[in-house]
CSV table of N, CA and C in Angstrom, one decimal:
chain,number,residue,atom,x,y,z
Q,27,MET,N,126.1,113.8,97.5
Q,27,MET,CA,125.4,113.4,96.3
Q,27,MET,C,126.2,112.3,95.6
Q,28,GLU,N,127.5,112.5,95.4
Q,28,GLU,CA,128.3,111.5,94.7
Q,28,GLU,C,128.2,110.1,95.4
Q,29,GLU,N,128.2,110.1,96.7
Q,29,GLU,CA,128.1,108.8,97.4
Q,29,GLU,C,126.8,108.1,97.1
Q,30,VAL,N,125.7,108.8,97.0
Q,30,VAL,CA,124.4,108.2,96.7
Q,30,VAL,C,124.4,107.7,95.2
Q,31,LYS,N,125.0,108.5,94.3
Q,31,LYS,CA,125.1,108.1,92.9
Q,31,LYS,C,125.9,106.9,92.7
Q,32,ARG,N,126.8,106.6,93.7
Q,32,ARG,CA,127.6,105.4,93.6
Q,32,ARG,C,126.7,104.2,93.7
Q,33,TRP,N,125.7,104.2,94.5
Q,33,TRP,CA,124.9,103.0,94.7
Q,33,TRP,C,123.6,103.0,93.8
Q,34,ILE,N,123.2,104.2,93.3
Q,34,ILE,CA,122.0,104.2,92.4
Q,34,ILE,C,122.4,105.2,91.3
Q,35,PRO,N,123.3,104.8,90.4
Q,35,PRO,CA,123.8,105.7,89.4
Q,35,PRO,C,122.7,106.0,88.3
Q,36,ASN,N,121.8,105.1,88.1
Q,36,ASN,CA,120.8,105.3,87.0
Q,36,ASN,C,119.7,106.2,87.5
Q,37,GLU,N,119.7,106.7,88.7
Q,37,GLU,CA,118.6,107.5,89.2
Q,37,GLU,C,119.0,109.0,89.2
Q,38,SER,N,119.8,109.5,88.3
Q,38,SER,CA,120.2,110.9,88.2
Q,38,SER,C,119.6,111.5,86.9
Q,39,TYR,N,119.3,112.8,87.0
Q,39,TYR,CA,118.7,113.4,85.8
Q,39,TYR,C,119.8,114.2,85.1
Q,40,VAL,N,119.6,114.3,83.8
Q,40,VAL,CA,120.5,115.0,82.9
Q,40,VAL,C,120.6,116.5,83.1
Q,41,ASP,N,119.5,117.1,83.3
Q,41,ASP,CA,119.4,118.6,83.4
Q,41,ASP,C,118.2,119.0,84.2
Q,42,MET,N,118.1,120.3,84.5
Q,42,MET,CA,117.0,120.8,85.3
Q,42,MET,C,115.6,120.6,84.6
Q,43,GLU,N,115.6,120.6,83.3
Q,43,GLU,CA,114.3,120.4,82.7
Q,43,GLU,C,113.8,118.9,82.9
Q,44,GLU,N,114.7,118.0,82.8
Q,44,GLU,CA,114.3,116.6,83.1
Q,44,GLU,C,114.0,116.4,84.6
Q,45,THR,N,114.7,117.1,85.4
Q,45,THR,CA,114.4,117.0,86.9
Q,45,THR,C,113.0,117.6,87.2
Q,46,LYS,N,112.7,118.7,86.6
Q,46,LYS,CA,111.3,119.3,86.8
Q,46,LYS,C,110.2,118.4,86.3
Q,47,GLY,N,110.4,117.7,85.2
Q,47,GLY,CA,109.5,116.8,84.6
Q,47,GLY,C,109.3,115.6,85.6
Q,48,ALA,N,110.4,115.1,86.1
Q,48,ALA,CA,110.3,114.0,87.0
Q,48,ALA,C,109.5,114.4,88.3
Q,49,ILE,N,109.9,115.5,88.8
Q,49,ILE,CA,109.2,116.0,90.0
Q,49,ILE,C,107.7,116.1,89.8
Q,50,LYS,N,107.3,116.7,88.7
Q,50,LYS,CA,105.9,116.9,88.4
Q,50,LYS,C,105.2,115.5,88.3
Q,51,PHE,N,105.8,114.5,87.6
Q,51,PHE,CA,105.3,113.2,87.5
Q,51,PHE,C,105.1,112.6,88.9
Q,52,TYR,N,106.1,112.6,89.7
Q,52,TYR,CA,106.0,112.0,91.0
Q,52,TYR,C,105.0,112.7,91.9
Q,53,VAL,N,104.9,114.0,91.8
Q,53,VAL,CA,103.9,114.8,92.6
Q,53,VAL,C,102.5,114.3,92.2
Q,54,ASP,N,102.3,114.2,90.9
Q,54,ASP,CA,101.0,113.7,90.3
Q,54,ASP,C,100.7,112.3,90.9
Q,55,CYS,N,101.7,111.4,90.9
Q,55,CYS,CA,101.4,110.1,91.5
Q,55,CYS,C,101.0,110.1,92.9
Q,56,VAL,N,101.8,110.9,93.7
Q,56,VAL,CA,101.4,111.0,95.2
Q,56,VAL,C,100.0,111.6,95.3
Q,57,ASN,N,99.7,112.6,94.6
Q,57,ASN,CA,98.4,113.3,94.8
Q,57,ASN,C,97.3,112.3,94.3
Q,58,GLY,N,97.6,111.5,93.3
Q,58,GLY,CA,96.6,110.5,92.8
Q,58,GLY,C,96.6,109.2,93.6
Q,59,LYS,N,97.5,109.1,94.6
Q,59,LYS,CA,97.7,107.9,95.4
Q,59,LYS,C,97.9,106.6,94.5
Q,60,HIS,N,98.8,106.7,93.5
Q,60,HIS,CA,99.1,105.5,92.8
Q,60,HIS,C,100.6,105.4,92.6
Q,61,LEU,N,101.1,104.2,92.2
Q,61,LEU,CA,102.5,104.0,92.1
Q,61,LEU,C,103.0,104.4,90.7
Q,62,PRO,N,104.3,104.8,90.6
Q,62,PRO,CA,105.3,104.8,91.6
Q,62,PRO,C,105.0,106.0,92.6
Q,63,TYR,N,105.5,105.7,93.9
Q,63,TYR,CA,105.2,106.6,94.9
Q,63,TYR,C,106.6,107.1,95.5
Q,64,VAL,N,106.9,108.3,95.3
Q,64,VAL,CA,108.2,108.8,95.7
Q,64,VAL,C,108.0,110.0,96.6
Q,65,LEU,N,108.8,110.0,97.7
Q,65,LEU,CA,108.7,111.1,98.7
Q,65,LEU,C,110.0,111.6,99.1
Q,66,ALA,N,110.1,112.9,99.4
Q,66,ALA,CA,111.3,113.5,100.0
Q,66,ALA,C,111.3,113.1,101.5
Q,67,VAL,N,112.5,113.0,102.1
Q,67,VAL,CA,112.6,112.7,103.5
Q,67,VAL,C,113.3,113.9,104.2
Q,68,GLU,N,112.7,114.4,105.2
Q,68,GLU,CA,113.2,115.5,105.9
Q,68,GLU,C,113.3,115.2,107.4
Q,69,LEU,N,114.2,116.0,108.1
Q,69,LEU,CA,114.3,115.9,109.5
Q,69,LEU,C,113.1,116.5,110.2
Q,70,LYS,N,112.5,115.8,111.2
Q,70,LYS,CA,111.3,116.2,111.9
Q,70,LYS,C,111.6,117.6,112.5
Q,71,GLU,N,112.8,117.7,113.1
Q,71,GLU,CA,113.1,118.9,113.9
Q,71,GLU,C,113.3,120.2,113.1
Q,72,THR,N,113.9,120.0,111.9
Q,72,THR,CA,114.2,121.2,111.2
Q,72,THR,C,113.5,121.3,109.8
Q,73,GLY,N,113.0,120.2,109.3
Q,73,GLY,CA,112.4,120.3,108.0
Q,73,GLY,C,113.5,120.2,106.9
Q,74,GLU,N,114.7,120.0,107.2
Q,74,GLU,CA,115.8,119.9,106.3
Q,74,GLU,C,115.7,118.6,105.5
Q,75,LEU,N,115.9,118.7,104.2
Q,75,LEU,CA,115.9,117.6,103.3
Q,75,LEU,C,117.1,116.7,103.6
Q,76,ILE,N,116.9,115.4,103.8
Q,76,ILE,CA,118.0,114.5,104.1
Q,76,ILE,C,118.0,113.2,103.2
Q,77,GLY,N,117.0,113.1,102.4
Q,77,GLY,CA,117.0,111.9,101.5
Q,77,GLY,C,115.7,111.8,100.8
Q,78,ASP,N,115.5,110.6,100.3
Q,78,ASP,CA,114.2,110.3,99.6
Q,78,ASP,C,113.9,108.8,99.7
Q,79,THR,N,112.7,108.4,99.4
Q,79,THR,CA,112.2,107.1,99.4
Q,79,THR,C,111.2,106.9,98.3
Q,80,GLY,N,111.1,105.7,97.8
Q,80,GLY,CA,110.1,105.4,96.7
Q,80,GLY,C,109.8,104.0,96.7
Q,81,VAL,N,108.6,103.7,96.0
Q,81,VAL,CA,108.1,102.4,95.9
Q,81,VAL,C,107.5,102.3,94.5
Q,82,ASN,N,107.8,101.1,93.8
Q,82,ASN,CA,107.3,100.9,92.5
Q,82,ASN,C,106.8,99.4,92.4
Q,83,GLU,N,105.9,99.2,91.5
Q,83,GLU,CA,105.5,97.8,91.3
Q,83,GLU,C,106.6,97.0,90.7
Q,84,VAL,N,106.6,95.7,91.2
Q,84,VAL,CA,107.6,94.7,90.6
Q,84,VAL,C,107.0,94.4,89.2
Q,85,GLU,N,107.9,94.5,88.2
Q,85,GLU,CA,107.5,94.3,86.8
Q,85,GLU,C,106.6,93.1,86.7
Q,86,GLY,N,105.4,93.3,86.1
Q,86,GLY,CA,104.5,92.2,85.8
Q,86,GLY,C,103.7,91.7,87.0
Q,87,ASN,N,103.8,92.3,88.2
Q,87,ASN,CA,103.0,91.8,89.3
Q,87,ASN,C,102.6,93.0,90.2
Q,88,THR,N,101.3,93.4,90.1
Q,88,THR,CA,100.8,94.5,90.8
Q,88,THR,C,100.6,94.3,92.3
Q,89,ASP,N,100.8,93.0,92.8
Q,89,ASP,CA,100.7,92.7,94.2
Q,89,ASP,C,102.0,92.8,95.0
Q,90,GLU,N,103.1,93.1,94.3
Q,90,GLU,CA,104.4,93.2,94.9
Q,90,GLU,C,105.0,94.5,94.5
Q,91,VAL,N,105.8,95.1,95.4
Q,91,VAL,CA,106.5,96.3,95.1
Q,91,VAL,C,108.0,96.2,95.5
Q,92,GLU,N,108.8,97.1,94.9
Q,92,GLU,CA,110.2,97.2,95.2
Q,92,GLU,C,110.3,98.6,95.9
Q,93,ILE,N,110.9,98.6,97.1
Q,93,ILE,CA,111.1,99.8,97.9
Q,93,ILE,C,112.5,100.3,97.8
Q,94,GLY,N,112.7,101.6,97.7
Q,94,GLY,CA,114.0,102.1,97.7
Q,94,GLY,C,114.1,103.3,98.7
Q,95,TYR,N,115.3,103.6,99.1
Q,95,TYR,CA,115.5,104.7,100.0
Q,95,TYR,C,117.0,105.2,99.9
Q,96,GLY,N,117.2,106.4,100.3
Q,96,GLY,CA,118.5,107.0,100.3
Q,96,GLY,C,118.6,108.1,101.3
Q,97,ILE,N,119.6,108.1,102.1
Q,97,ILE,CA,119.9,109.2,103.0
Q,97,ILE,C,121.2,109.8,102.7
Q,98,PHE,N,121.3,111.1,102.7
Q,98,PHE,CA,122.5,111.8,102.3
Q,98,PHE,C,123.6,111.4,103.3
Q,99,LYS,N,124.8,111.3,102.8
Q,99,LYS,CA,126.0,110.8,103.6
Q,99,LYS,C,126.1,111.6,104.9
Q,100,LYS,N,125.9,112.9,104.9
Q,100,LYS,CA,126.0,113.7,106.1
Q,100,LYS,C,125.2,113.2,107.2
Q,101,TYR,N,124.0,112.5,106.9
Q,101,TYR,CA,123.1,112.0,107.9
Q,101,TYR,C,123.1,110.5,108.2
Q,102,CYS,N,124.0,109.8,107.5
Q,102,CYS,CA,124.1,108.4,107.7
Q,102,CYS,C,124.6,108.1,109.1
Q,103,GLY,N,124.3,106.9,109.5
Q,103,GLY,CA,124.8,106.4,110.8
Q,103,GLY,C,123.9,106.9,112.0
Q,104,ASN,N,122.8,107.5,111.7
Q,104,ASN,CA,121.9,108.0,112.8
Q,104,ASN,C,120.6,107.1,112.9
Q,105,GLY,N,120.5,106.1,112.1
Q,105,GLY,CA,119.3,105.2,112.2
Q,105,GLY,C,118.2,105.8,111.3
Q,106,TYR,N,118.4,106.8,110.5
Q,106,TYR,CA,117.3,107.4,109.7
Q,106,TYR,C,116.8,106.4,108.7
Q,107,ALA,N,117.7,105.7,108.0
Q,107,ALA,CA,117.3,104.8,106.9
Q,107,ALA,C,116.5,103.7,107.5
Q,108,THR,N,116.9,103.2,108.7
Q,108,THR,CA,116.2,102.1,109.3
Q,108,THR,C,114.7,102.5,109.7
Q,109,GLU,N,114.6,103.7,110.3
Q,109,GLU,CA,113.4,104.3,110.7
Q,109,GLU,C,112.5,104.5,109.4
Q,110,LEU,N,113.1,105.0,108.4
Q,110,LEU,CA,112.4,105.3,107.1
Q,110,LEU,C,111.8,104.1,106.5
Q,111,LEU,N,112.7,103.0,106.4
Q,111,LEU,CA,112.2,101.8,105.8
Q,111,LEU,C,111.1,101.2,106.6
Q,112,LYS,N,111.2,101.2,107.9
Q,112,LYS,CA,110.1,100.7,108.7
Q,112,LYS,C,108.8,101.4,108.5
Q,113,ALA,N,108.8,102.7,108.4
Q,113,ALA,CA,107.6,103.6,108.2
Q,113,ALA,C,107.1,103.3,106.8
Q,114,MET,N,107.9,103.3,105.8
Q,114,MET,CA,107.4,103.2,104.4
Q,114,MET,C,106.8,101.8,104.2
Q,115,THR,N,107.4,100.7,104.8
Q,115,THR,CA,106.9,99.4,104.7
Q,115,THR,C,105.5,99.3,105.2
Q,116,GLU,N,105.3,99.9,106.4
Q,116,GLU,CA,103.9,99.9,107.0
Q,116,GLU,C,103.0,100.8,106.2
Q,117,PHE,N,103.5,102.0,105.7
Q,117,PHE,CA,102.6,102.9,104.9
Q,117,PHE,C,102.2,102.2,103.6
Q,118,ILE,N,103.0,101.5,102.9
Q,118,ILE,CA,102.7,100.8,101.7
Q,118,ILE,C,101.7,99.7,101.9
Q,119,ARG,N,101.9,99.0,103.0
Q,119,ARG,CA,101.0,97.9,103.4
Q,119,ARG,C,99.6,98.5,103.6
Q,120,ARG,N,99.5,99.5,104.5
Q,120,ARG,CA,98.2,100.1,104.8
Q,120,ARG,C,97.5,100.9,103.6
Q,121,THR,N,98.3,101.7,102.9
Q,121,THR,CA,97.8,102.5,101.9
Q,121,THR,C,97.4,101.8,100.6
Q,122,PHE,N,98.2,100.8,100.2
Q,122,PHE,CA,98.0,100.1,98.9
Q,122,PHE,C,97.6,98.7,99.1
Q,123,GLY,N,97.6,98.2,100.3
Q,123,GLY,CA,97.2,96.8,100.6
Q,123,GLY,C,98.2,95.8,100.0
Q,124,ILE,N,99.4,96.2,99.8
Q,124,ILE,CA,100.5,95.4,99.3
Q,124,ILE,C,101.3,94.8,100.4
Q,125,ASN,N,101.4,93.5,100.4
Q,125,ASN,CA,102.1,92.8,101.6
Q,125,ASN,C,103.4,92.1,101.2
Q,126,ILE,N,103.8,92.2,99.9
Q,126,ILE,CA,105.1,91.6,99.5
Q,126,ILE,C,105.9,92.7,99.0
Q,127,LEU,N,107.0,93.0,99.7
Q,127,LEU,CA,108.0,94.1,99.3
Q,127,LEU,C,109.4,93.5,99.1
Q,128,TYR,N,110.0,94.1,98.1
Q,128,TYR,CA,111.4,93.7,97.8
Q,128,TYR,C,112.3,94.9,98.0
Q,129,GLY,N,113.6,94.6,98.4
Q,129,GLY,CA,114.6,95.6,98.4
Q,129,GLY,C,115.8,95.0,97.5
Q,130,ARG,N,116.3,95.9,96.6
Q,130,ARG,CA,117.4,95.4,95.7
Q,130,ARG,C,118.6,96.3,96.1
Q,131,VAL,N,119.7,95.6,96.4
Q,131,VAL,CA,120.8,96.3,96.9
Q,131,VAL,C,122.0,95.9,96.0
Q,132,MET,N,122.8,96.9,95.6
Q,132,MET,CA,124.0,96.6,94.8
Q,132,MET,C,125.0,95.9,95.7
Q,133,ARG,N,125.6,94.8,95.3
Q,133,ARG,CA,126.6,94.1,96.1
Q,133,ARG,C,127.7,95.1,96.5
Q,134,GLY,N,128.0,95.1,97.8
Q,134,GLY,CA,128.9,96.0,98.4
Q,134,GLY,C,128.3,97.1,99.2
Q,135,ASN,N,127.0,97.3,99.1
Q,135,ASN,CA,126.3,98.3,99.8
Q,135,ASN,C,125.9,97.7,101.2
Q,136,ASN,N,126.8,97.4,102.0
Q,136,ASN,CA,126.6,96.7,103.3
Q,136,ASN,C,125.7,97.5,104.2
Q,137,ALA,N,125.8,98.8,104.2
Q,137,ALA,CA,124.9,99.6,105.1
Q,137,ALA,C,123.4,99.4,104.7
Q,138,SER,N,123.1,99.4,103.4
Q,138,SER,CA,121.7,99.2,103.0
Q,138,SER,C,121.3,97.7,103.3
Q,139,VAL,N,122.2,96.8,103.2
Q,139,VAL,CA,121.8,95.4,103.6
Q,139,VAL,C,121.4,95.3,105.0
Q,140,ARG,N,122.2,96.0,105.9
Q,140,ARG,CA,121.9,96.0,107.3
Q,140,ARG,C,120.5,96.7,107.6
Q,141,VAL,N,120.2,97.7,106.9
Q,141,VAL,CA,118.9,98.4,107.0
Q,141,VAL,C,117.8,97.4,106.7
Q,142,LEU,N,117.9,96.7,105.6
Q,142,LEU,CA,116.9,95.8,105.2
Q,142,LEU,C,116.7,94.7,106.2
Q,143,GLU,N,117.8,94.1,106.7
Q,143,GLU,CA,117.8,93.0,107.6
Q,143,GLU,C,117.2,93.5,109.0
Q,144,LYS,N,117.5,94.7,109.4
Q,144,LYS,CA,117.0,95.2,110.7
Q,144,LYS,C,115.4,95.3,110.6
Q,145,ASN,N,114.9,95.5,109.4
Q,145,ASN,CA,113.5,95.6,109.2
Q,145,ASN,C,112.8,94.3,108.8
Q,146,GLY,N,113.5,93.2,108.9
Q,146,GLY,CA,112.9,91.9,108.7
Q,146,GLY,C,112.8,91.5,107.2
Q,147,TYR,N,113.6,92.1,106.4
Q,147,TYR,CA,113.7,91.7,105.0
Q,147,TYR,C,114.7,90.5,105.0
Q,148,GLU,N,114.4,89.5,104.2
Q,148,GLU,CA,115.3,88.3,104.1
Q,148,GLU,C,115.9,88.2,102.8
Q,149,PHE,N,117.1,87.8,102.7
Q,149,PHE,CA,117.8,87.5,101.5
Q,149,PHE,C,117.1,86.4,100.7
Q,150,VAL,N,116.9,86.7,99.4
Q,150,VAL,CA,116.2,85.8,98.5
Q,150,VAL,C,117.2,85.2,97.5
Q,151,LYS,N,117.9,86.1,96.8
Q,151,LYS,CA,118.8,85.6,95.7
Q,151,LYS,C,119.7,86.7,95.3
Q,152,GLU,N,120.7,86.4,94.5
Q,152,GLU,CA,121.6,87.3,93.9
Q,152,GLU,C,121.3,87.3,92.4
Q,153,GLU,N,121.3,88.5,91.8
Q,153,GLU,CA,121.0,88.6,90.4
Q,153,GLU,C,122.1,89.3,89.6
Q,154,PHE,N,122.4,88.8,88.5
Q,154,PHE,CA,123.5,89.4,87.7
Q,154,PHE,C,122.9,89.8,86.3
Q,155,GLY,N,123.5,90.8,85.7
Q,155,GLY,CA,123.1,91.3,84.4
Q,155,GLY,C,121.9,92.2,84.4
Q,156,ALA,N,121.5,92.7,85.6
Q,156,ALA,CA,120.4,93.6,85.7
Q,156,ALA,C,120.7,94.9,85.1
Q,157,GLU,N,119.7,95.5,84.5
Q,157,GLU,CA,119.8,96.9,83.9
Q,157,GLU,C,120.3,97.9,84.9
Q,158,ASP,N,119.8,97.8,86.2
Q,158,ASP,CA,120.2,98.8,87.2
Q,158,ASP,C,121.5,98.4,88.0
Q,159,ASP,N,122.3,97.5,87.4
Q,159,ASP,CA,123.6,97.1,88.0
Q,159,ASP,C,124.7,97.5,87.0
Q,160,PRO,N,125.0,98.8,86.9
Q,160,PRO,CA,126.0,99.3,85.9
Q,160,PRO,C,127.4,98.8,86.1
Q,161,TYR,N,127.8,98.4,87.3
Q,161,TYR,CA,129.1,97.9,87.5
Q,161,TYR,C,129.3,96.4,87.3
Q,162,GLY,N,128.1,95.7,87.2
Q,162,GLY,CA,128.2,94.2,86.9
Q,162,GLY,C,128.6,93.4,88.1
Q,163,ASN,N,128.5,94.0,89.3
Q,163,ASN,CA,128.9,93.2,90.5
Q,163,ASN,C,127.8,92.4,91.1
Q,164,GLY,N,126.6,92.5,90.6
Q,164,GLY,CA,125.5,91.7,91.1
Q,164,GLY,C,124.6,92.6,92.1
Q,165,MET,N,123.3,92.2,92.1
Q,165,MET,CA,122.3,92.8,93.0
Q,165,MET,C,121.8,91.7,94.0
Q,166,LEU,N,121.7,92.1,95.2
Q,166,LEU,CA,121.2,91.3,96.3
Q,166,LEU,C,119.7,91.6,96.4
Q,167,ILE,N,118.9,90.6,96.4
Q,167,ILE,CA,117.5,90.8,96.4
Q,167,ILE,C,117.0,90.3,97.8
Q,168,TYR,N,116.3,91.2,98.5
Q,168,TYR,CA,115.7,90.9,99.8
Q,168,TYR,C,114.2,91.0,99.7
Q,169,LYS,N,113.5,90.3,100.5
Q,169,LYS,CA,112.0,90.2,100.5
Q,169,LYS,C,111.4,90.3,101.9
Q,170,LYS,N,110.3,90.9,102.0
Q,170,LYS,CA,109.5,90.9,103.2
Q,170,LYS,C,108.0,90.7,102.9
Q,171,GLU,N,107.4,89.7,103.6
Q,171,GLU,CA,106.0,89.5,103.5
Q,171,GLU,C,105.4,89.9,104.8
Q,172,CYS,N,104.4,90.9,104.7
Q,172,CYS,CA,103.8,91.4,105.9
Q,172,CYS,C,102.5,90.6,106.3
């Protein structure tokens, strides 16, 4: 968990009450088929939780989304993130009719950069001073048009 928090530190909950509220909110979104859309990721063979994925509108533009994903360290290096991003990209395109997707990666998260690139996302720009960049190292922005 600490390794995941290293790359997405703003996506942690303060306590169990806040966690339960967030889960209820995301379940309601999935059941209502509207964004943000967050799903747990599990192994097909065992049903064991191995990560999560989510999609949210790009601020101010309902025709574009930002996609995120995380695989627990224990399961990294098996191609799960690459498979997950491929499936979610297609799912979002088919389900919501959205064809422009972005991936934002904290500078230094080279594994996530490789996952984006393997899935046809192309580097667009580097962004500094973003709210979700607590270390101030910059965010790498990738884009895919389906």
